Amino acid sequence: MANVSIIPSGDFKTSYGTDTTIFPTRTSRNFAILGVVLLLACPAFMDRYWLSLLIQIGYLGIAALGLNILVGFTGQISIGHSAFFGFGAFASAWLNNRWGVPVALAIPLAGVLTTGVGLIFGVPAARLKGLYLAIATLAAQYILQDFFGRADWFTGGSAGTIAEPLTVFGFAFDTDERYFYVVLVAMVVMYILGTNLMRTRDGRALVAVRDHYLSAEIMGINLTKYRTMSFGISAFYAGIGGALYAHYLQFVSVENFTILFSIQFLGMIIIGGLGSIMGTLMGTAFMVLLPELMQALSKMVSGTAIDVALNLRENIAFLREMSVGIVIILFLVFEPDGLAHRWKQIKAYWKLYPFSH
Amino acid sequence: MTLLFQLLVNGLIVGALYGVVAMSFVLIYKASRIVNFAQGEFLLIGAWTCWWLLTSWQLPFWIGFPITLVFMLVFGIVLQVVVLRPMIGEPIISVIMVTIGLSIVFQAAMKWMFGVFAKPFPPIFAHATMDIFGLQVQTVYVVSLGISILIMAGFGWFFKYSRLGLAMRATAFDQQVAQSLGISVRQMFAMSWAISAMVSAVAGVTVGVVNGVSSALSFFGIKVFPAVILGGLDSVIGAVVGGLIVGVLENVAHYLDSQWLNWGNMYEIAPFYVLIAILMIKPYGLFGTKDIERV
């Protein structure tokens, strides 16, 4: 049914191939292409500020997709994702500064290095489940964070490290308008990779491990291998995202990669929807725009009695921090399947309109 | 050598506090199978409440402290009923994330209300330090050690002899059977959160009196993990032993580090290395039930 333009109101699939297509209809494919084209045109009419937000959504979205492959598709928990993100950022800067590797190469290499670190932590993690794994990754977060502060040769210690801008054939991607395209290309590539991974044998094995690990093992899936692999893939995505972040800001500081940042990553995938690739992007956008929303809200009430009573101007940082926690809790209680699920419901409603029952 | 001995004593005293917090953590886990990542925030909220009563209202300690405990009791019940009760039956990651979300919210709220800087308690004891066998020890620490032992003994009595404690143990053992015997499982869940919040607040106030109250207190909630994993996640005795070991361990690591290694920051990080090692070798801890499925 790949060549129809609207989704038929029923299941008429005749082969497994049609069940795993990325775009079920022509229209959805065209819309996806249109979306990318529109994004390509963004730097022409958007101002700096919005562009920087889009770039943030881009590199955080890549890292969040890695976490979603681990948590949403494989069912492992990680509370240490920001440490891997940070490792990728430092690794890319280090490869460039210390070894003179060109940035365009340092970014994927940083991803590979981070994969190595992910596998090191993945080996113990492959033996643990659920809550024990959560605690182990929590320890990994603190250990890596401590390592960042200590390893002067790698991270520049408390002073941080400079990351050169990305330069290809003498053309420097050093402004927001230019860097936007780098992040966009990286994001599209990584998301297509992620989507395709889930259509392969390995991807299905990951989902099987999540759904019922015993059945999966009986079916001949090597649990240790796939759990470790999932950690590696997740770290790879985090490393790429972190490297993009480093060369965007052109400075990496040790203090950024805290537990709160890890929790924000978890928040992104929970809000977007565990086990949903498009949802990851929605959740990331939500998480990036949330502080802006808070800012707008506080501006709206500024000068009123609420503003004076809560002293919003000085405490906006805490309000943002709090909103992250509140949003996570609200989503878990009221919409545990995230924005992706909501989006599906909207689509289903229109698919069956006007005879939805 | 005196330094090492001093550090050991400090370790035991701080470890006893870890033990108390770990015990209240285990209490929640045993009763309702919820891993509470917001345990450290209980310390924080308790300490700030007590501080606020003592400074803003100028209440004497012996009035302010009981009020704090009553407040934490109510707070624990409300938290369980409003936030955690809807999560019963949800997958483990959701429950973990809810408690993590709670910890962020509380921490930000406390910073918002009381500022980010550490604030000292008004002096409570006439003498700040005591002399025991030639060692200088903070009076509060000695008192806190006493309180810790008292709480532990109280827990022992509570679970062994009191009706409520027996009911809670029954609930932890098998919820369905407990319910069929007429125990209200809902009430037991709420009670476990209430007691846990209250006991954590005692630890929070104690640490606050020594170091001043600041959001650094909530790090106790993180330090609890090495302690409970070491002792076994569902063992109250294990929590106490684990707490003591972690307390001594971090001080010894600090000593070794300052003498020879000079890596820095071992005081904070050493327990986490131990944590990973234990998870690799003996994930059910020293006293825990061995029901973890290995893969």
XYZ file of C-alpha atoms in Angstrom:
652
model
C 0.000 0.000 0.000
C 2.991 2.221 -0.284
C 1.605 4.110 -3.240
C -1.738 5.241 -1.871
C -2.072 8.838 -0.827
C -4.332 8.504 2.190
C -4.424 5.798 4.839
C -7.259 3.331 4.178
C -9.592 2.899 7.163
C -8.652 -0.688 7.758
C -5.735 -3.064 7.614
C -5.085 -4.277 4.086
C -1.440 -5.263 4.392
C -0.422 -8.273 2.363
C 3.306 -8.538 3.103
C 5.698 -7.946 5.984
C 7.436 -5.323 3.884
C 4.420 -3.024 3.914
C 4.268 -3.333 7.683
C 7.725 -1.875 8.156
C 7.737 0.934 5.606
C 8.853 4.248 7.009
C 6.126 6.204 5.264
C 2.793 4.393 4.999
C 1.459 6.700 2.292
C 2.675 9.005 -0.446
C 1.252 11.987 1.370
C 3.149 11.288 4.570
C 6.392 10.950 2.606
C 5.750 14.189 0.772
C 4.970 15.948 4.015
C 8.228 14.719 5.544
C 10.174 16.013 2.528
C 8.267 19.293 2.676
C 9.156 19.576 6.354
C 12.869 19.177 5.660
C 12.674 21.702 2.788
C 10.928 24.180 5.065
C 13.639 23.656 7.674
C 16.292 24.252 5.017
C 14.726 27.631 4.359
C 14.587 28.541 8.073
C 17.834 30.563 8.295
C 16.479 32.886 5.591
C 13.626 34.215 7.669
C 14.207 33.231 11.295
C 16.087 35.392 13.741
C 19.194 34.255 15.621
C 17.409 33.364 18.778
C 14.917 30.969 17.261
C 17.625 29.498 15.104
C 19.733 28.741 18.171
C 16.734 27.013 19.739
C 16.309 24.884 16.610
C 19.998 23.967 16.710
C 19.570 22.964 20.347
C 16.621 20.777 19.436
C 18.814 19.232 16.746
C 21.783 18.107 18.806
C 19.770 17.282 21.900
C 17.340 15.361 19.699
C 20.161 13.186 18.394
C 21.324 12.348 21.910
C 17.752 11.803 23.086
C 17.162 9.347 20.244
C 20.106 7.338 21.557
C 18.525 7.259 24.999
C 15.189 6.252 23.504
C 16.811 3.322 21.720
C 18.158 2.233 25.098
C 15.142 2.969 27.286
C 12.202 2.920 24.905
C 13.233 0.124 22.570
C 15.420 -2.100 24.752
C 13.798 -1.423 28.096
C 17.025 -0.606 29.946
C 17.150 2.434 32.218
C 19.978 4.941 32.172
C 20.296 7.922 34.496
C 23.739 8.788 33.184
C 23.104 9.929 29.642
C 24.442 13.449 30.063
C 27.808 12.024 31.104
C 28.083 10.284 27.738
C 26.904 13.440 26.010
C 29.655 15.317 27.827
C 32.213 12.674 26.997
C 31.412 13.078 23.298
C 31.802 16.849 23.567
C 35.198 16.604 25.282
C 36.390 13.794 23.028
C 35.716 15.762 19.868
C 37.417 18.888 21.204
C 40.334 16.820 22.463
C 40.832 14.972 19.167
C 40.881 18.289 17.365
C 43.079 20.228 19.791
C 45.522 17.514 20.794
C 45.837 15.386 17.664
C 44.880 17.882 14.977
C 42.074 15.719 13.641
C 39.867 17.916 11.425
C 36.558 18.672 13.119
C 34.481 17.045 10.388
C 36.251 13.795 11.252
C 36.520 14.414 14.977
C 32.734 14.457 15.405
C 32.106 10.887 14.173
C 35.307 9.729 15.885
C 34.061 11.212 19.137
C 30.931 9.147 18.607
C 33.074 6.029 18.255
C 35.116 6.840 21.381
C 31.942 7.429 23.359
C 30.649 4.087 22.112
C 33.739 2.532 23.695
C 32.991 4.164 27.035
C 29.343 3.166 26.708
C 30.350 -0.448 26.158
C 32.601 -0.376 29.239
C 29.640 0.695 31.358
C 27.331 -1.502 29.302
C 29.086 -4.730 30.281
C 28.122 -4.555 33.967
C 24.799 -3.067 32.981
C 23.965 -5.995 30.733
C 23.711 -8.210 33.786
C 21.401 -5.909 35.694
C 17.799 -4.967 35.228
C 15.350 -2.288 36.174
C 16.113 -0.587 39.385
C 19.601 -2.048 39.857
C 20.535 -0.770 36.438
C 19.151 2.662 37.293
C 21.383 2.793 40.354
C 24.428 1.513 38.424
C 24.035 4.197 35.758
C 23.565 6.761 38.491
C 26.963 5.711 39.813
C 28.378 5.929 36.279
C 27.109 9.482 36.053
C 28.953 10.525 39.200
C 32.111 8.630 38.313
C 32.303 10.181 34.829
C 31.477 13.609 36.201
C 34.306 13.234 38.683
C 36.588 12.084 35.858
C 35.768 15.221 33.850
C 36.757 17.400 36.764
C 40.005 15.491 37.341
C 41.339 14.757 33.842
C 43.022 18.016 32.969
C 44.701 16.492 29.908
C 41.333 15.579 28.454
C 38.852 18.194 29.566
C 41.004 21.112 30.622
C 39.827 20.602 34.214
C 37.809 23.336 35.821
C 38.862 25.854 33.149
C 37.053 23.930 30.431
C 38.225 23.470 26.884
C 37.981 25.386 23.621
C 36.472 23.643 20.597
C 37.323 24.977 17.146
C 34.418 25.641 14.780
C 33.725 23.117 12.053
C 35.597 23.938 8.843
C 35.175 22.092 5.550
C 37.508 23.063 2.664
C 38.186 26.435 4.216
C 34.512 27.208 4.781
C 33.887 27.762 8.470
C 30.482 26.891 9.926
C 30.869 29.438 12.678
C 27.566 31.325 12.663
C 24.149 30.082 13.680
C 22.876 30.329 10.107
C 25.664 28.114 8.805
C 25.827 25.692 11.706
C 22.098 25.135 11.428
C 22.655 23.165 8.218
C 25.327 20.992 9.844
C 22.993 20.046 12.664
C 20.072 19.551 10.298
C 22.029 17.177 8.055
C 23.397 15.276 11.060
C 19.945 15.032 12.561
C 18.267 13.769 9.399
C 21.023 11.197 8.882
C 20.922 9.980 12.489
C 17.141 9.774 12.550
C 17.028 7.816 9.296
C 19.709 5.517 10.719
C 17.685 5.077 13.891
C 14.466 4.364 12.028
C 16.176 1.859 9.787
C 17.901 0.185 12.717
C 14.481 -0.614 14.114
C 13.480 -2.259 10.837
C 16.398 -4.661 10.886
C 16.832 -8.005 12.614
C 18.905 -6.367 15.346
C 16.294 -3.712 15.955
C 13.553 -6.284 16.298
C 15.761 -8.237 18.682
C 16.066 -5.142 20.888
C 12.289 -4.769 20.999
C 11.941 -8.463 21.813
C 14.365 -8.058 24.728
C 12.241 -5.204 26.024
C 8.891 -6.946 25.663
C 9.814 -10.208 27.293
C 13.407 -11.037 27.885
C 12.775 -14.698 28.693
C 10.824 -15.335 25.507
C 13.478 -13.453 23.591
C 16.170 -15.666 25.022
C 14.193 -18.779 24.151
C 13.915 -17.496 20.590
C 17.698 -17.509 20.443
C 18.408 -13.854 21.089
C 21.644 -13.309 22.962
C 20.510 -11.048 25.801
C 23.947 -9.934 26.960
C 24.987 -9.068 23.421
C 21.906 -7.003 22.660
C 21.827 -5.231 25.990
C 25.469 -4.273 25.665
C 24.944 -3.304 22.043
C 22.038 -1.109 22.988
C 24.263 0.699 25.478
C 26.869 1.152 22.783
C 24.399 2.566 20.249
C 22.930 4.872 22.846
C 26.397 6.131 23.755
C 27.223 6.622 20.067
C 24.215 8.882 19.586
C 25.038 10.747 22.776
C 28.631 11.192 21.603
C 27.594 12.607 18.225
C 25.102 14.935 19.895
C 27.723 16.051 22.400
C 30.334 16.660 19.700
C 27.878 18.800 17.734
C 27.145 20.702 20.908
C 30.859 21.303 21.548
C 31.560 22.725 18.085
C 28.445 24.835 18.216
C 29.256 26.567 21.493
C 33.004 26.324 20.759
C 33.588 25.936 24.477
C 32.919 22.990 26.770
C 32.740 23.435 30.508
C 32.952 20.655 33.063
C 29.975 21.767 35.131
C 27.311 21.303 32.478
C 26.938 17.546 32.490
C 25.092 17.080 35.736
C 22.493 14.612 36.846
C 19.818 17.224 36.168
C 20.813 17.242 32.503
C 20.529 13.440 32.419
C 17.075 13.704 33.876
C 16.145 16.235 31.229
C 17.093 13.671 28.593
C 14.846 11.134 30.290
C 12.139 13.781 30.426
C 12.427 14.351 26.681
C 11.809 10.734 25.799
C 9.044 10.303 28.356
C 7.234 13.384 27.123
C 7.771 12.384 23.510
C 6.877 8.770 24.036
C 9.048 5.787 24.917
C 9.784 3.695 21.862
C 8.799 6.310 19.327
C 11.328 7.881 16.984
C 9.277 10.887 15.937
C 8.135 11.243 19.529
C 11.744 11.718 20.594
C 11.962 14.800 18.435
C 8.642 16.124 19.722
C 9.740 15.575 23.310
C 13.057 17.295 22.716
C 11.311 20.272 21.154
C 8.948 20.378 24.134
C 11.811 20.275 26.628
C 13.798 22.973 24.804
C 10.799 25.256 24.428
C 9.582 24.726 28.002
C 11.964 27.297 29.530
C 10.882 29.765 26.847
C 7.290 29.121 27.790
C 8.130 29.692 31.445
C 9.889 32.920 30.508
C 6.866 34.070 28.525
C 4.532 33.166 31.373
C 6.578 35.054 33.903
C 6.680 38.049 31.569
C 2.911 37.906 31.284
C 2.363 38.128 35.024
C 5.193 40.572 35.634
C 4.142 43.500 37.755
C 1.078 41.745 39.151
C 0.668 40.600 42.721
C 1.791 37.059 41.815
C 5.042 38.372 40.467
C 5.757 40.394 43.574
C 4.771 37.581 45.922
C 6.941 34.971 44.217
C 9.757 37.307 43.220
C 9.783 35.721 39.775
C 12.427 37.919 38.239
C 15.190 36.627 40.463
C 13.967 33.086 40.691
C 13.243 32.296 37.076
C 16.043 29.685 37.075
C 14.326 27.723 39.841
C 10.988 28.032 38.099
C 12.505 26.451 34.993
C 14.088 23.679 37.016
C 10.817 23.017 38.754
C 8.855 22.998 35.529
C 11.042 20.142 34.245
C 10.121 17.999 37.237
C 6.462 18.960 37.187
C 6.121 18.232 33.474
C 7.714 14.803 33.896
C 5.348 13.929 36.736
C 2.263 15.251 34.943
C 3.081 13.342 31.773
C 3.696 10.118 33.667
C 0.431 10.402 35.551
C -1.836 11.651 32.749
C -0.173 10.718 29.434
C 2.320 7.919 30.062
C 2.671 7.179 26.342
C 3.734 10.688 25.525
C 3.079 13.129 22.729
C 3.568 10.467 20.045
C 0.542 8.619 21.387
C -1.533 11.778 21.410
C -0.491 12.442 17.812
C -1.527 8.914 16.821
C -4.923 9.433 18.398
C -5.423 12.629 16.456
C -4.490 10.823 13.268
C -6.793 7.911 14.071
C -9.617 10.330 14.713
C -9.280 11.901 11.273
C -8.686 8.561 9.612
C -12.105 7.362 10.732
C -13.849 10.741 10.550
C -16.804 11.183 10.673
C -17.572 7.616 11.769
C -15.159 7.275 14.647
C -17.224 4.674 16.430
C 47.328 7.878 63.477
C 45.156 10.197 65.550
C 43.856 11.616 62.301
C 42.866 8.185 61.076
C 41.192 7.411 64.391
C 39.348 10.723 64.289
C 38.217 9.978 60.753
C 37.023 6.531 61.794
C 34.934 8.011 64.581
C 33.547 10.624 62.205
C 32.817 7.858 59.718
C 30.903 5.849 62.279
C 28.845 8.861 63.332
C 28.045 9.970 59.786
C 27.566 6.325 58.864
C 24.953 5.974 61.586
C 23.086 8.848 59.956
C 23.403 7.189 56.560
C 22.067 4.086 58.212
C 19.033 5.952 59.499
C 18.284 7.431 56.079
C 18.942 4.103 54.381
C 16.570 2.471 56.831
C 13.778 4.846 55.942
C 14.546 4.247 52.271
C 14.305 0.499 52.763
C 11.076 0.952 54.682
C 9.414 2.475 51.616
C 10.932 -0.089 49.300
C 9.843 -2.999 51.449
C 6.323 -1.782 51.916
C 5.450 -0.513 48.468
C 8.298 -1.621 46.157
C 8.977 1.975 45.230
C 12.546 3.191 44.921
C 12.499 6.650 46.341
C 14.948 8.923 44.573
C 13.546 11.838 46.573
C 14.773 10.523 49.940
C 17.440 13.212 50.135
C 14.811 15.880 49.617
C 13.009 14.630 52.725
C 16.119 15.545 54.692
C 16.204 18.888 52.972
C 12.557 19.733 53.577
C 12.730 18.608 57.197
C 15.839 20.652 57.890
C 14.489 23.793 56.214
C 11.165 23.515 58.018
C 12.877 23.204 61.356
C 15.255 26.062 60.491
C 12.350 28.261 59.471
C 10.441 27.552 62.674
C 13.512 28.255 64.765
C 14.596 31.475 63.059
C 11.447 33.125 61.712
C 9.179 32.156 64.573
C 11.879 32.134 67.236
C 10.545 28.888 68.642
C 12.789 26.993 71.034
C 14.227 23.787 69.633
C 12.149 21.464 71.784
C 8.928 22.936 70.329
C 10.080 23.526 66.776
C 11.485 20.050 66.320
C 8.285 18.123 67.179
C 6.289 20.476 64.938
C 8.707 19.627 62.123
C 8.158 15.937 62.715
C 4.378 16.308 62.649
C 4.637 18.327 59.464
C 6.786 15.672 57.806
C 4.332 12.974 58.888
C 1.491 14.789 57.139
C 3.726 15.622 54.196
C 4.649 11.972 53.671
C 1.021 10.860 53.736
C -0.107 13.597 51.336
C 2.742 12.827 48.946
C 1.919 9.148 48.854
C -1.804 9.694 48.404
C -1.574 12.417 45.762
C 1.413 11.413 43.661
C 2.430 7.826 44.304
C -0.939 6.140 44.667
C -1.908 6.671 41.010
C 1.395 5.039 40.051
C 0.587 1.655 41.608
C 0.917 -1.021 38.937
C 2.844 1.179 36.518
C 6.161 -0.095 35.095
C 9.241 0.411 37.231
C 10.760 3.105 35.025
C 7.663 5.282 35.419
C 7.738 4.995 39.187
C 11.455 5.767 39.286
C 10.951 8.761 37.038
C 8.130 10.105 39.191
C 10.308 10.071 42.294
C 13.146 11.655 40.317
C 10.725 14.318 39.121
C 9.625 14.892 42.726
C 13.209 15.314 43.827
C 13.801 17.994 41.171
C 10.626 19.833 42.097
C 11.388 19.824 45.820
C 14.967 20.846 45.358
C 14.063 23.760 43.120
C 11.239 24.781 45.438
C 13.542 24.749 48.464
C 16.138 26.849 46.617
C 13.389 29.210 45.593
C 12.030 29.620 49.097
C 15.234 29.657 51.111
C 18.002 30.641 48.723
C 21.035 28.732 47.539
C 23.429 29.542 50.362
C 23.957 27.417 53.441
C 22.319 28.908 56.513
C 23.411 27.997 60.027
C 21.041 26.812 62.707
C 20.806 28.908 65.851
C 23.014 27.262 68.506
C 21.172 24.495 70.290
C 23.730 23.090 72.691
C 25.740 25.118 75.139
C 29.031 23.546 74.069
C 29.666 23.051 70.376
C 32.274 20.332 70.841
C 32.898 17.657 73.424
C 36.025 15.920 74.548
C 35.777 12.131 74.413
C 38.932 10.125 75.144
C 41.011 13.028 73.915
C 39.085 13.387 70.666
C 37.259 16.547 69.725
C 33.753 15.566 68.672
C 30.834 17.843 67.828
C 28.219 17.637 70.558
C 25.515 17.396 67.910
C 27.222 14.361 66.463
C 27.267 12.611 69.813
C 23.621 13.445 70.335
C 22.867 12.374 66.769
C 24.605 9.072 67.337
C 22.376 8.617 70.363
C 19.319 9.561 68.353
C 20.324 7.225 65.528
C 20.686 4.303 67.915
C 17.384 5.254 69.511
C 15.652 5.319 66.125
C 17.153 1.991 65.166
C 16.054 0.437 68.438
C 12.651 2.034 67.924
C 12.406 0.491 64.463
C 13.373 -2.879 65.907
C 10.684 -2.684 68.550
C 8.119 -1.282 66.142
C 8.452 -4.093 63.634
C 8.794 -6.835 66.172
C 6.100 -6.020 68.715
C 3.732 -3.265 67.671
C 0.502 -4.059 65.863
C 1.107 -1.507 63.120
C 4.643 -2.735 62.566
C 3.493 -6.327 62.250
C 0.809 -5.233 59.799
C 3.445 -3.457 57.756
C 5.663 -6.496 57.714
C 2.745 -8.597 56.597
C 2.049 -6.142 53.781
C 5.669 -6.240 52.710
C 5.605 -10.036 52.737
C 2.456 -10.528 50.691
C -0.008 -7.794 49.883
C -2.894 -10.062 48.960
C -2.671 -12.180 52.080
C -2.322 -9.071 54.217
C -5.421 -7.584 52.662
C -7.421 -10.738 53.221
C -6.462 -10.601 56.893
C -8.064 -7.192 57.183
C -5.019 -5.000 56.882
C -5.572 -1.880 54.829
C -2.729 -2.006 52.329
C -3.378 1.585 51.295
C -2.979 2.772 54.862
C 0.215 0.771 55.224
C 1.682 2.403 52.112
C 0.796 5.847 53.394
C 2.185 5.024 56.844
C 5.474 3.818 55.416
C 5.925 7.087 53.538
C 4.974 9.086 56.607
C 7.413 7.283 58.910
C 10.128 7.429 56.279
C 9.701 11.169 55.787
C 9.708 11.750 59.537
C 12.797 9.712 60.265
C 14.650 11.310 57.344
C 13.774 14.722 58.731
C 15.493 13.807 62.009
C 18.649 13.038 60.068
C 18.216 16.203 58.040
C 17.936 18.417 61.114
C 20.980 16.756 62.675
C 23.162 17.325 59.636
C 21.735 20.817 59.250
C 22.735 21.723 62.797
C 26.314 20.633 62.103
C 26.922 21.891 58.576
C 24.193 24.470 58.100
C 21.172 23.889 55.909
C 21.657 23.968 52.148
C 20.661 21.935 49.141
C 23.864 19.925 49.600
C 21.830 17.974 52.156
C 19.957 16.202 49.418
C 23.165 14.469 48.398
C 22.494 12.207 51.386
C 19.706 10.744 49.313
C 22.222 9.729 46.647
C 24.716 8.384 49.176
C 21.983 6.137 50.440
C 22.195 3.995 47.299
C 25.640 2.544 47.983
C 24.507 1.861 51.554
C 21.306 0.045 50.651
C 22.829 -1.908 47.785
C 25.668 -2.971 50.065
C 23.290 -4.059 52.784
C 20.673 -5.562 50.514
C 17.760 -3.604 49.214
C 15.062 -5.156 51.367
C 16.889 -5.595 54.642
C 16.533 -3.080 57.458
C 19.559 -4.456 59.301
C 21.476 -4.407 56.045
C 20.670 -0.744 55.616
C 22.175 0.082 58.999
C 25.278 -2.017 58.402
C 25.615 -0.636 54.867
C 25.291 2.905 56.137
C 28.000 2.389 58.741
C 30.325 0.765 56.203
C 29.804 3.555 53.669
C 30.390 6.186 56.337
C 33.670 4.594 57.443
C 34.677 3.803 53.888
C 34.403 7.318 52.582
C 36.447 8.654 55.455
C 39.125 6.002 55.011
C 39.180 6.663 51.257
C 39.537 10.348 52.019
C 42.420 9.595 54.370
C 44.227 7.320 51.903
C 43.703 9.869 49.191
C 45.021 12.799 51.198
C 48.045 10.765 52.387
C 49.196 9.038 49.208
C 47.036 9.207 46.135
C 46.084 12.861 45.867
C 43.313 12.195 43.384
C 40.962 14.470 45.218
C 37.236 14.155 45.767
C 37.484 10.506 46.893
C 35.221 11.324 49.832
C 32.347 11.807 47.417
C 33.166 9.245 44.758
C 34.607 6.190 46.519
C 31.178 4.821 47.536
C 30.108 4.773 43.888
C 33.073 2.635 42.827
C 32.155 0.262 45.621
C 28.559 0.355 44.460
C 29.470 -0.756 40.939
C 31.731 -3.472 42.338
C 28.964 -4.830 44.563
C 26.472 -4.809 41.728
C 28.919 -6.899 39.736
C 29.763 -9.398 42.462
C 26.856 -9.638 44.846
C 23.889 -7.610 43.577
C 21.576 -8.695 46.379
C 23.931 -7.245 48.981
C 24.967 -8.679 52.321
C 21.543 -9.303 53.797
C 19.144 -8.987 50.887
C 16.823 -11.623 49.504
C 18.408 -13.390 46.581
C 15.653 -13.044 44.050
C 17.409 -11.163 41.308
C 17.327 -12.837 37.955
C 20.753 -13.000 36.400
C 21.106 -12.900 32.679
